[in-house]
Coordinates of N, CA and C in Angstrom, one line a residue:
M1 N -61.8 48.2 56.3 CA -60.4 48.4 56.5 C -59.7 48.6 55.2
N2 N -58.8 49.6 55.1 CA -58.0 49.8 53.9 C -56.8 48.9 53.9
I3 N -56.0 49.0 52.8 CA -54.9 48.1 52.7 C -53.8 48.3 53.7
Y4 N -53.6 49.6 54.2 CA -52.6 49.9 55.2 C -53.0 49.4 56.5
E5 N -54.3 49.4 56.9 CA -54.8 48.8 58.1 C -54.6 47.3 58.1
K6 N -54.9 46.7 57.0 CA -54.8 45.3 56.9 C -53.3 44.9 57.0
L7 N -52.4 45.6 56.4 CA -51.0 45.3 56.5 C -50.5 45.5 57.9
M8 N -50.9 46.6 58.6 CA -50.6 46.8 60.0 C -51.0 45.6 60.8
N9 N -52.2 45.1 60.6 CA -52.7 44.0 61.4 C -51.9 42.7 61.1
I10 N -51.6 42.5 59.9 CA -50.8 41.3 59.5 C -49.4 41.4 60.1
Q11 N -48.8 42.6 60.0 CA -47.4 42.8 60.6 C -47.5 42.5 62.2
A12 N -48.5 42.9 62.8 CA -48.7 42.7 64.3 C -48.9 41.3 64.6
E13 N -49.6 40.5 63.8 CA -50.0 39.2 64.1 C -49.0 38.1 63.6
L14 N -48.2 38.4 62.6 CA -47.4 37.5 61.9 C -46.3 36.9 62.9
K15 N -46.2 35.6 63.0 CA -45.2 34.9 63.7 C -44.5 34.0 62.8
A16 N -43.3 34.3 62.5 CA -42.5 33.4 61.6 C -41.1 33.1 62.3
P17 N -41.1 32.2 63.2 CA -39.9 31.9 64.0 C -38.8 31.3 63.1
K18 N -37.6 31.3 63.6 CA -36.5 30.7 62.9 C -36.4 29.3 63.3
N19 N -37.1 28.4 62.6 CA -37.2 27.0 62.9 C -36.2 26.2 62.1
Q20 N -35.5 26.7 61.2 CA -34.5 26.0 60.4 C -33.2 26.1 61.2
Y21 N -32.3 25.1 61.0 CA -31.0 25.2 61.6 C -29.9 24.8 60.6
N22 N -28.9 25.6 60.6 CA -27.7 25.4 59.7 C -26.7 24.7 60.5
E23 N -26.4 23.5 60.3 CA -25.4 22.7 61.0 C -24.0 23.2 60.8
F24 N -23.7 23.6 59.6 CA -22.3 24.1 59.3 C -22.1 25.4 60.0
G25 N -23.0 26.4 59.9 CA -22.8 27.7 60.6 C -23.3 27.7 62.0
K26 N -24.0 26.7 62.4 CA -24.5 26.6 63.8 C -25.4 27.8 64.2
Y27 N -26.4 28.1 63.3 CA -27.3 29.2 63.6 C -28.7 28.8 63.1
H28 N -29.7 29.4 63.7 CA -31.1 29.2 63.3 C -31.5 30.3 62.3
Y29 N -32.4 30.0 61.4 CA -32.8 30.9 60.4 C -34.3 30.6 60.0
R30 N -34.9 31.5 59.3 CA -36.2 31.2 58.6 C -36.0 31.3 57.1
S31 N -36.7 30.5 56.4 CA -36.7 30.5 55.0 C -37.8 31.3 54.4
C32 N -37.8 31.6 53.1 CA -38.9 32.2 52.5 C -40.2 31.4 52.6
E33 N -40.0 30.1 52.5 CA -41.2 29.2 52.6 C -41.8 29.2 54.0
D34 N -40.9 29.4 55.0 CA -41.4 29.5 56.4 C -42.3 30.8 56.6
I35 N -41.8 31.9 56.0 CA -42.6 33.1 56.1 C -43.9 33.0 55.3
L36 N -43.9 32.4 54.1 CA -45.1 32.2 53.4 C -46.1 31.3 54.1
E37 N -45.7 30.2 54.7 CA -46.6 29.4 55.4 C -47.2 30.1 56.6
A38 N -46.5 30.9 57.3 CA -47.0 31.7 58.4 C -48.0 32.8 57.9
L39 N -47.8 33.3 56.7 CA -48.6 34.4 56.1 C -49.9 33.9 55.6
K40 N -50.0 32.7 55.1 CA -51.2 32.2 54.4 C -52.5 32.4 55.2
P41 N -52.6 32.0 56.4 CA -53.8 32.2 57.2 C -54.2 33.7 57.4
L42 N -53.2 34.5 57.5 CA -53.4 36.0 57.7 C -53.9 36.6 56.4
L43 N -53.3 36.2 55.3 CA -53.8 36.7 54.0 C -55.2 36.4 53.8
K44 N -55.6 35.2 54.2 CA -57.1 34.8 54.0 C -57.9 35.6 55.0
K45 N -57.5 35.7 56.2 CA -58.2 36.4 57.3 C -58.5 37.9 56.9
Y46 N -57.5 38.5 56.3 CA -57.6 40.0 56.0 C -58.0 40.2 54.5
K47 N -58.3 39.1 53.8 CA -58.7 39.2 52.4 C -57.8 40.1 51.5
V48 N -56.5 39.6 51.6 CA -55.5 40.2 50.7 C -54.8 39.1 50.0
S49 N -54.2 39.4 48.9 CA -53.4 38.4 48.1 C -52.0 38.9 48.1
L50 N -51.1 37.9 48.0 CA -49.6 38.2 47.9 C -49.1 37.6 46.6
I51 N -48.4 38.5 45.8 CA -47.8 38.0 44.6 C -46.3 38.3 44.7
I52 N -45.5 37.4 44.4 CA -44.0 37.6 44.5 C -43.5 37.3 43.1
S53 N -42.8 38.3 42.5 CA -42.2 38.1 41.2 C -40.7 38.4 41.2
D54 N -40.0 37.8 40.3 CA -38.6 38.0 40.1 C -38.3 38.6 38.7
E55 N -37.2 39.3 38.7 CA -36.7 39.9 37.5 C -35.2 39.9 37.6
V56 N -34.5 39.6 36.5 CA -33.0 39.7 36.5 C -32.7 41.1 36.0
V57 N -31.9 41.8 36.8 CA -31.5 43.2 36.4 C -30.0 43.3 36.4
Q58 N -29.4 44.1 35.6 CA -28.0 44.3 35.5 C -27.7 45.7 36.2
I59 N -26.8 45.7 37.1 CA -26.4 46.9 37.8 C -24.9 46.9 37.6
G60 N -24.4 47.9 36.9 CA -22.9 47.9 36.6 C -22.6 46.6 35.7
D61 N -21.6 45.9 36.2 CA -21.3 44.6 35.4 C -21.8 43.4 36.1
R62 N -22.7 43.6 37.1 CA -23.2 42.4 37.9 C -24.7 42.2 37.6
Y63 N -25.1 41.0 37.7 CA -26.5 40.7 37.6 C -27.1 40.4 39.0
Y64 N -28.3 40.9 39.2 CA -29.0 40.7 40.4 C -30.4 40.1 40.2
I65 N -30.9 39.4 41.1 CA -32.3 39.1 41.1 C -33.1 40.1 41.9
Q66 N -34.0 40.8 41.2 CA -34.9 41.7 41.9 C -36.2 41.1 42.1
S67 N -36.6 41.0 43.4 CA -37.8 40.3 43.8 C -38.8 41.4 44.3
T68 N -40.0 41.3 43.8 CA -41.1 42.3 44.3 C -42.2 41.5 45.0
A69 N -42.4 41.9 46.2 CA -43.6 41.3 47.0 C -44.7 42.3 46.9
T70 N -45.8 41.9 46.3 CA -46.9 42.8 46.2 C -48.1 42.3 47.0
L71 N -48.6 43.2 47.9 CA -49.8 42.9 48.6 C -51.0 43.6 48.0
I72 N -52.0 42.8 47.7 CA -53.2 43.4 46.9 C -54.5 43.2 47.8
D73 N -55.2 44.2 47.9 CA -56.5 44.2 48.7 C -57.5 43.5 47.8
A74 N -58.1 42.4 48.3 CA -59.1 41.6 47.5 C -60.5 42.1 47.8
E75 N -60.7 43.0 48.7 CA -62.0 43.5 49.1 C -62.3 44.9 48.6
N76 N -61.4 45.7 48.5 CA -61.6 47.1 48.2 C -61.1 47.4 46.8
E77 N -61.4 48.6 46.3 CA -61.0 49.0 45.0 C -59.5 49.0 44.8
V78 N -59.0 48.5 43.7 CA -57.6 48.5 43.5 C -57.4 49.3 42.2
N79 N -56.5 50.3 42.3 CA -56.1 51.1 41.2 C -54.5 51.2 41.2
P80 N -53.9 50.3 40.4 CA -52.4 50.2 40.4 C -51.8 51.5 39.9
L81 N -52.5 52.3 39.1 CA -51.9 53.5 38.5 C -51.6 54.5 39.6
V82 N -52.4 54.5 40.7 CA -52.1 55.5 41.8 C -51.7 54.7 43.0
G83 N -51.5 53.4 42.9 CA -51.1 52.7 44.1 C -52.2 52.3 45.1
Q84 N -53.4 52.6 44.7 CA -54.6 52.3 45.6 C -54.8 50.8 45.8
G85 N -54.8 50.3 47.0 CA -55.1 48.9 47.2 C -53.9 48.0 47.0
I86 N -52.8 48.6 46.8 CA -51.6 47.8 46.5 C -50.4 48.3 47.3
I87 N -49.6 47.5 47.9 CA -48.4 47.9 48.6 C -47.3 46.9 48.1
K88 N -46.1 47.5 47.7 CA -45.0 46.7 47.2 C -43.7 46.9 48.0
A89 N -42.9 45.8 48.0 CA -41.6 45.9 48.6 C -40.7 45.2 47.6
I90 N -39.5 45.8 47.4 CA -38.5 45.2 46.4 C -37.2 45.0 47.1
A91 N -36.6 43.9 46.8 CA -35.3 43.5 47.3 C -34.4 42.9 46.2
F92 N -33.1 43.0 46.4 CA -32.2 42.4 45.5 C -31.3 41.4 46.1
A93 N -30.8 40.5 45.3 CA -29.8 39.5 45.8 C -28.9 39.3 44.5
R94 N -27.6 39.3 44.8 CA -26.6 39.1 43.7 C -26.2 37.6 43.6
E95 N -26.1 37.1 42.4 CA -25.6 35.8 42.3 C -24.1 35.8 42.5
D96 N -23.6 34.8 43.2 CA -22.1 34.6 43.3 C -21.6 34.3 41.9
E97 N -20.3 34.8 41.7 CA -19.7 34.5 40.5 C -19.6 33.0 40.2
Q98 N -19.3 32.3 41.3 CA -19.3 30.8 41.2 C -19.4 30.3 42.6
K99 N -20.0 29.2 42.7 CA -20.2 28.6 44.0 C -20.0 27.1 43.8
K100 N -19.0 26.5 44.6 CA -18.7 25.1 44.4 C -19.9 24.3 44.7
G101 N -20.1 23.3 43.8 CA -21.2 22.3 44.1 C -22.6 22.8 43.6
M102 N -22.6 24.0 43.0 CA -23.9 24.5 42.5 C -23.8 24.8 41.0
D103 N -24.9 24.4 40.2 CA -24.9 24.8 38.8 C -25.5 26.1 38.7
V104 N -25.6 26.7 37.5 CA -26.1 28.0 37.3 C -27.5 28.2 37.7
S105 N -28.4 27.2 37.5 CA -29.8 27.3 37.9 C -29.9 27.3 39.4
Q106 N -29.1 26.6 40.1 CA -29.1 26.6 41.6 C -28.6 28.0 42.1
L107 N -27.6 28.6 41.5 CA -27.2 29.9 41.9 C -28.3 30.9 41.8
T108 N -29.0 30.9 40.6 CA -30.1 31.8 40.4 C -31.3 31.5 41.4
G109 N -31.6 30.3 41.6 CA -32.6 29.9 42.6 C -32.3 30.3 44.0
S110 N -31.1 30.2 44.4 CA -30.6 30.6 45.7 C -30.7 32.1 45.8
S111 N -30.3 32.9 44.8 CA -30.4 34.3 44.8 C -31.9 34.8 44.9
S112 N -32.7 34.1 44.1 CA -34.2 34.4 44.1 C -34.8 34.2 45.5
S113 N -34.4 33.1 46.2 CA -34.9 32.8 47.5 C -34.5 33.9 48.5
Y114 N -33.2 34.3 48.4 CA -32.8 35.4 49.3 C -33.5 36.7 49.0
A115 N -33.6 37.1 47.8 CA -34.3 38.3 47.4 C -35.8 38.3 47.8
R116 N -36.4 37.2 47.6 CA -37.8 37.0 48.0 C -38.0 37.2 49.5
K117 N -37.1 36.5 50.2 CA -37.1 36.6 51.7 C -37.0 38.0 52.2
Y118 N -36.1 38.7 51.6 CA -35.8 40.1 52.0 C -36.9 41.0 51.6
A119 N -37.6 40.8 50.5 CA -38.7 41.6 50.1 C -39.9 41.3 51.1
L120 N -40.1 40.1 51.5 CA -41.1 39.8 52.5 C -40.8 40.4 53.8
N121 N -39.5 40.3 54.2 CA -39.1 41.0 55.4 C -39.4 42.5 55.4
G122 N -39.2 43.1 54.3 CA -39.4 44.5 54.2 C -40.9 44.8 54.3
L123 N -41.7 44.1 53.5 CA -43.1 44.3 53.5 C -43.8 44.0 54.8
F124 N -43.4 42.9 55.5 CA -44.1 42.5 56.7 C -43.4 42.8 58.0
A125 N -42.4 43.7 57.9 CA -41.7 44.2 59.1 C -41.1 43.1 59.9
I126 N -40.4 42.1 59.2 CA -39.7 41.0 59.8 C -38.3 41.4 60.1
D127 N -37.9 41.4 61.3 CA -36.5 41.9 61.7 C -35.6 40.7 61.6
D128 N -34.6 40.8 60.7 CA -33.6 39.7 60.6 C -32.2 40.2 61.0
T129 N -32.1 41.2 61.8 CA -30.8 41.8 62.1 C -29.9 40.8 62.9
K130 N -30.5 39.9 63.6 CA -29.7 38.9 64.3 C -29.5 37.6 63.5
D131 N -30.0 37.6 62.3 CA -29.9 36.4 61.4 C -28.5 36.2 61.0
S132 N -28.0 35.0 61.2 CA -26.7 34.7 60.8 C -26.4 34.7 59.3
D133 N -27.5 34.7 58.5 CA -27.3 34.9 57.1 C -26.5 36.1 56.8
A134 N -26.7 37.1 57.6 CA -26.0 38.4 57.4 C -24.7 38.5 58.2
T135 N -24.6 37.8 59.3 CA -23.4 38.0 60.2 C -22.4 36.9 60.2
N136 N -22.8 35.7 59.8 CA -21.9 34.5 59.8 C -20.9 34.6 58.7
K137 N -19.6 34.5 59.1 CA -18.5 34.6 58.2 C -18.2 33.2 57.6
H138 N -18.9 32.2 58.0 CA -18.6 30.8 57.5 C -17.2 30.5 57.5
G139 N -16.5 30.7 58.6 CA -15.1 30.4 58.8 C -14.1 31.3 58.2
K140 N -14.6 32.4 57.6 CA -13.7 33.3 56.9 C -13.5 34.6 57.8
E141 N -12.9 34.4 59.0 CA -12.7 35.4 59.9 C -11.7 36.5 59.3
Q142 N -12.0 37.7 59.5 CA -11.2 38.8 58.9 C -10.0 39.0 59.9
S143 N -8.8 38.7 59.3 CA -7.6 38.9 60.1 C -7.1 40.3 60.1
D144 N -7.4 41.1 59.0 CA -7.0 42.4 58.8 C -8.0 43.4 59.4
K145 N -7.6 44.2 60.4 CA -8.6 45.1 61.0 C -8.7 46.4 60.2
S146 N -8.0 46.5 59.1 CA -8.0 47.8 58.3 C -9.4 48.1 57.8
N147 N -10.2 47.1 57.6 CA -11.6 47.3 57.1 C -12.6 47.7 58.2
Q148 N -12.1 47.8 59.4 CA -13.1 48.1 60.5 C -13.8 49.5 60.2
G149 N -15.1 49.5 60.4 CA -15.9 50.7 60.1 C -16.4 50.7 58.7
Q150 N -16.0 49.7 57.8 CA -16.5 49.6 56.5 C -17.6 48.6 56.4
L151 N -18.6 48.8 55.5 CA -19.7 47.9 55.4 C -19.3 46.6 54.6
S152 N -19.8 45.5 54.9 CA -19.5 44.3 54.2 C -20.4 44.3 52.9
D153 N -20.1 43.4 52.0 CA -21.0 43.3 50.8 C -22.4 42.9 51.2
A154 N -22.6 42.0 52.1 CA -24.0 41.7 52.6 C -24.7 42.9 53.1
Q155 N -24.0 43.7 53.9 CA -24.6 44.9 54.5 C -25.0 45.9 53.4
I156 N -24.1 46.1 52.4 CA -24.3 47.0 51.3 C -25.6 46.5 50.5
K157 N -25.6 45.2 50.2 CA -26.8 44.7 49.5 C -28.1 44.9 50.2
R158 N -28.1 44.7 51.5 CA -29.3 44.9 52.4 C -29.7 46.3 52.4
L159 N -28.7 47.2 52.6 CA -29.0 48.7 52.6 C -29.6 49.1 51.3
Y160 N -29.0 48.6 50.2 CA -29.5 49.0 48.9 C -30.9 48.5 48.7
A161 N -31.2 47.3 49.1 CA -32.5 46.7 49.0 C -33.6 47.5 49.8
I162 N -33.2 47.9 51.0 CA -34.1 48.7 51.8 C -34.3 50.1 51.2
A163 N -33.3 50.7 50.7 CA -33.4 52.0 50.1 C -34.3 52.0 48.9
Y164 N -34.0 50.9 48.1 CA -34.8 50.8 46.8 C -36.3 50.6 47.1
S165 N -36.6 49.8 48.1 CA -37.9 49.4 48.4 C -38.8 50.6 48.9
V166 N -38.1 51.6 49.5 CA -38.8 52.8 50.0 C -38.7 54.0 49.0
G167 N -38.1 53.7 47.9 CA -38.1 54.7 46.8 C -36.9 55.7 47.0

């Protein structure tokens, strides 16, 4: 089996339910850790390794965490120069300018968790469209309808991450 066949099988078999619950927002979600726990047996079964790395990048005047999820074939020849035996997905998450109750390292860690989760979502075809992380307004209902038809910051970030991951 080549790396693409292995990925296809992992995508078909992966079950990562939304077992976490946010009391404040009243929604279920899955964390990066939930996805990784569900993946581990499949990575072993198909003899592939997963490496997730983060990098801080500046885009305009804002800083983002860029997470790269790299799937590596442990059985077949790997040539990173031509992409043989390796598949990558990249996602970004922006740090809030400030968040009450969080210090700087917690802000970065939170952004890293989101970026990693979305890189894994992209690589393993995990659909999060109904995930309240993207749709919950956390009590900040929009009273002005003039923005109707415009994308939210969360939607723009997600679209940017998807576009970047596919080149």
